[in-house]
Coordinates of C-alpha atoms and ligand atoms in Angstrom, one line a residue:
M1230 CA -67.3 -72.9 -27.9
T1231 CA -69.9 -70.4 -26.7
I1232 CA -72.5 -68.3 -28.5
R1233 CA -72.2 -64.8 -27.1
R1234 CA -74.7 -62.0 -27.0
I1235 CA -74.4 -59.5 -29.9
L1236 CA -74.6 -55.9 -28.8
T1237 CA -77.3 -53.8 -30.5
V1238 CA -77.8 -50.0 -31.0
D1239 CA -81.1 -49.9 -29.3
N1240 CA -79.4 -50.4 -25.9
A1241 CA -77.5 -47.3 -24.7
A1242 CA -74.9 -49.3 -22.8
D1243 CA -74.3 -51.5 -25.9
L1244 CA -74.1 -48.5 -28.2
A1245 CA -71.4 -46.9 -25.9
V1246 CA -69.3 -50.1 -26.4
L1247 CA -69.9 -50.3 -30.1
K1248 CA -68.7 -46.7 -30.5
Q1249 CA -65.3 -47.5 -28.8
K1250 CA -62.1 -47.8 -30.8
S1251 CA -60.8 -51.4 -30.5
L1252 CA -57.2 -52.0 -29.3
P1253 CA -54.5 -54.0 -31.1
V1254 CA -53.9 -57.6 -30.2
E1255 CA -50.3 -58.0 -28.8
A1256 CA -49.9 -61.7 -29.8
V1257 CA -52.2 -64.4 -31.3
T1258 CA -52.5 -66.9 -28.4
D1259 CA -54.8 -69.8 -27.5
E1260 CA -57.0 -67.2 -25.7
T1261 CA -57.3 -65.2 -29.0
R1262 CA -58.1 -68.4 -30.9
A1263 CA -60.8 -69.3 -28.3
L1264 CA -62.3 -65.8 -28.7
M1265 CA -62.3 -66.2 -32.5
D1266 CA -64.0 -69.7 -32.2
D1267 CA -66.7 -68.1 -30.1
M1268 CA -67.1 -65.2 -32.5
L1269 CA -67.5 -67.6 -35.5
E1270 CA -70.1 -69.7 -33.7
T1271 CA -72.0 -66.5 -32.7
M1272 CA -71.8 -65.3 -36.3
Y1273 CA -73.1 -68.6 -37.7
D1274 CA -75.9 -68.7 -35.2
A1275 CA -77.1 -65.1 -35.9
P1276 CA -76.7 -65.8 -38.9
G1277 CA -74.3 -63.4 -40.5
I1278 CA -71.3 -63.2 -42.8
G1279 CA -69.0 -61.2 -40.6
L1280 CA -68.5 -60.2 -37.0
A1281 CA -66.1 -57.9 -35.2
A1282 CA -65.0 -58.7 -31.6
V1283 CA -66.5 -55.4 -30.3
Q1284 CA -69.9 -56.6 -31.3
I1285 CA -69.7 -59.2 -28.6
G1286 CA -68.3 -56.6 -26.1
V1287 CA -64.6 -57.3 -26.6
P1288 CA -62.9 -54.1 -28.0
Q1289 CA -60.0 -55.9 -29.6
R1290 CA -59.0 -55.7 -33.3
I1291 CA -60.3 -59.1 -34.4
I1292 CA -62.8 -60.0 -37.2
V1293 CA -64.3 -63.3 -38.4
M1294 CA -66.0 -63.8 -41.7
D1295 CA -67.4 -66.6 -43.9
L1296 CA -68.7 -65.6 -47.4
A1297 CA -69.4 -69.2 -48.5
R1298 CA -72.9 -69.7 -50.0
E1299 CA -75.3 -72.2 -48.3
D1300 CA -74.5 -74.8 -51.0
E1301 CA -70.7 -74.5 -50.4
E1302 CA -68.4 -75.8 -47.7
P1303 CA -67.9 -73.4 -44.8
A1304 CA -64.9 -71.1 -45.4
P1305 CA -64.1 -69.3 -42.1
R1306 CA -61.6 -66.4 -42.3
Y1307 CA -60.0 -64.8 -39.3
F1308 CA -58.3 -61.3 -39.2
V1309 CA -56.2 -60.0 -36.3
N1310 CA -55.0 -56.4 -36.4
P1311 CA -56.2 -55.9 -40.0
E1312 CA -55.0 -52.8 -41.9
I1313 CA -56.1 -51.4 -45.2
L1314 CA -52.9 -50.7 -47.3
T1315 CA -54.5 -49.2 -50.4
S1316 CA -58.1 -48.5 -51.6
N1317 CA -59.4 -48.2 -55.1
E1318 CA -60.6 -44.7 -55.9
A1319 CA -63.7 -46.1 -57.6
T1320 CA -66.6 -46.8 -55.2
V1321 CA -69.5 -49.3 -55.5
P1322 CA -72.8 -49.3 -53.7
Y1323 CA -73.9 -52.3 -51.6
E1324 CA -77.1 -52.9 -49.6
E1325 CA -75.5 -53.6 -46.2
G1326 CA -76.8 -55.0 -43.0
C1327 CA -75.4 -55.3 -39.5
L1328 CA -76.1 -57.8 -36.7
S1329 CA -75.8 -54.8 -34.3
V1330 CA -78.5 -52.9 -36.2
P1331 CA -80.9 -55.8 -36.8
D1332 CA -83.2 -56.0 -39.8
I1333 CA -82.0 -52.7 -41.3
Y1334 CA -80.5 -52.8 -44.9
E1335 CA -79.3 -49.6 -46.6
S1336 CA -77.0 -48.9 -49.5
V1337 CA -73.5 -47.7 -48.7
D1338 CA -70.8 -46.7 -51.2
R1339 CA -67.3 -48.0 -50.5
P1340 CA -64.0 -48.4 -52.5
S1341 CA -64.5 -51.3 -54.8
T1342 CA -61.2 -53.1 -54.0
V1343 CA -58.8 -52.8 -51.1
R1344 CA -55.4 -54.3 -50.3
I1345 CA -55.2 -55.6 -46.7
R1346 CA -52.7 -56.9 -44.3
Y1347 CA -53.6 -58.9 -41.2
L1348 CA -52.5 -61.8 -38.9
D1349 CA -54.4 -65.1 -39.5
Y1350 CA -55.7 -67.7 -37.0
N1351 CA -52.1 -68.9 -36.4
G1352 CA -50.6 -65.4 -36.1
K1353 CA -49.1 -65.6 -39.6
P1354 CA -48.9 -62.3 -41.5
V1355 CA -51.0 -62.2 -44.7
E1356 CA -51.3 -59.5 -47.4
E1357 CA -54.0 -59.8 -50.1
D1358 CA -56.4 -58.0 -52.4
A1359 CA -60.2 -58.0 -51.6
D1360 CA -62.9 -57.3 -54.1
G1361 CA -66.7 -57.9 -54.4
L1362 CA -68.5 -58.9 -51.2
Y1363 CA -65.1 -59.6 -49.6
A1364 CA -64.1 -55.9 -50.0
V1365 CA -67.5 -54.7 -48.8
C1366 CA -67.5 -56.9 -45.7
I1367 CA -63.9 -56.3 -44.6
Q1368 CA -64.4 -52.5 -44.8
H1369 CA -67.7 -52.8 -42.9
E1370 CA -66.0 -54.9 -40.2
M1371 CA -62.9 -52.7 -40.0
D1372 CA -65.2 -49.7 -39.5
H1373 CA -66.5 -51.6 -36.3
L1374 CA -62.8 -51.5 -35.1
E1375 CA -62.9 -47.7 -35.3
G1376 CA -66.3 -47.5 -33.5
V1377 CA -68.1 -46.7 -36.8
L1378 CA -71.4 -48.4 -37.8
F1379 CA -72.7 -48.6 -41.4
I1380 CA -75.6 -46.3 -40.4
D1381 CA -72.9 -43.6 -39.7
H1382 CA -72.4 -43.5 -43.5
L1383 CA -76.1 -42.5 -44.0
S1384 CA -77.8 -39.1 -43.7
R1385 CA -78.8 -38.1 -40.2
L1386 CA -82.5 -38.6 -41.1
K1387 CA -81.9 -42.2 -42.3
R1388 CA -79.7 -43.0 -39.4
E1389 CA -82.2 -41.8 -36.8
R1390 CA -85.0 -43.6 -38.6
A1391 CA -83.0 -46.8 -38.5
I1392 CA -82.3 -46.5 -34.8
T1393 CA -85.9 -45.7 -34.1
K1394 CA -87.0 -48.8 -36.0
V1395 CA -84.6 -51.1 -34.1
K1396 CA -85.8 -49.6 -30.8
K1397 CA -89.4 -50.2 -31.7
A1398 CA -88.7 -53.7 -32.8
A1399 CA -86.8 -54.4 -29.5
R1400 CA -89.8 -53.0 -27.4
A1401 CA -92.3 -55.2 -29.4
A1402 CA -90.2 -58.4 -28.9
Ligands
K1U53 O1 -72.8 -57.1 -38.2 C1 -72.0 -57.4 -39.0 O2 -71.0 -56.8 -39.1 C2 -72.2 -58.6 -39.9 C3 -72.9 -58.2 -41.2 C4 -71.8 -58.1 -42.3 C5 -72.1 -57.4 -43.5 C6 -73.3 -57.7 -44.3 C7 -73.5 -57.1 -45.5 C8 -72.6 -56.1 -45.9 C9 -71.6 -55.8 -45.2 C10 -71.3 -56.5 -44.0 C11 -73.9 -59.3 -41.5 O3 -73.6 -60.4 -41.6 S1 -75.6 -58.7 -41.7 C12 -76.4 -60.2 -42.1 C13 -76.2 -60.7 -43.5 O4 -75.7 -60.0 -44.3 C14 -76.6 -62.1 -43.9 C15 -77.2 -62.9 -43.1 C16 -77.6 -64.2 -43.5 C17 -77.2 -64.6 -44.7 C18 -76.6 -63.8 -45.6 C19 -76.2 -62.5 -45.2
ZN54 ZN1 -71.8 -54.7 -38.6

């Protein structure tokens, strides 16, 4: 397994990739699983609770996630070609972060629950309901598959401030 570089919004070339729409995966193969293994290792190393393949420069519709707390056993989840089937009308705010927008946390409103369908690590179809942090995280990650970042849900002023902060921090590093 390999830790890959996470693309960030301060870099114009990275941003162009992050804004791309990811393509469906034709079949879940050993190559797909090797990519998901690298993604999970990259996410744990960051550290983060979710990661979309496009964040490591691979615009395919793949997400990994682990919402286990530090005192719990790891609980990796893998999503290939995920779809949102239904969304609750009620929305909830959550202070989101993103590994591609490092050290910026802002409140975003999203549907409180969603029903999703996806292929798992073995290519088996799964349909389930997501609520709480699971609902927030899967919607954040599925936005990445459409080239949408959580800062795109903010006002233009807040988004520009966030990007300026990330650029300043990158220059200072
Ligand atoms: O970049 C990403 O898409 C990952 C992102 C996922 C996410 C976080 C919060 C709300 C929605 C989606 C992150 O993992 S940011 C880092 C983070 O939340 C975290 C890091 C270490 C421990 C616990 C959380
Ligand atoms: Zn993100």
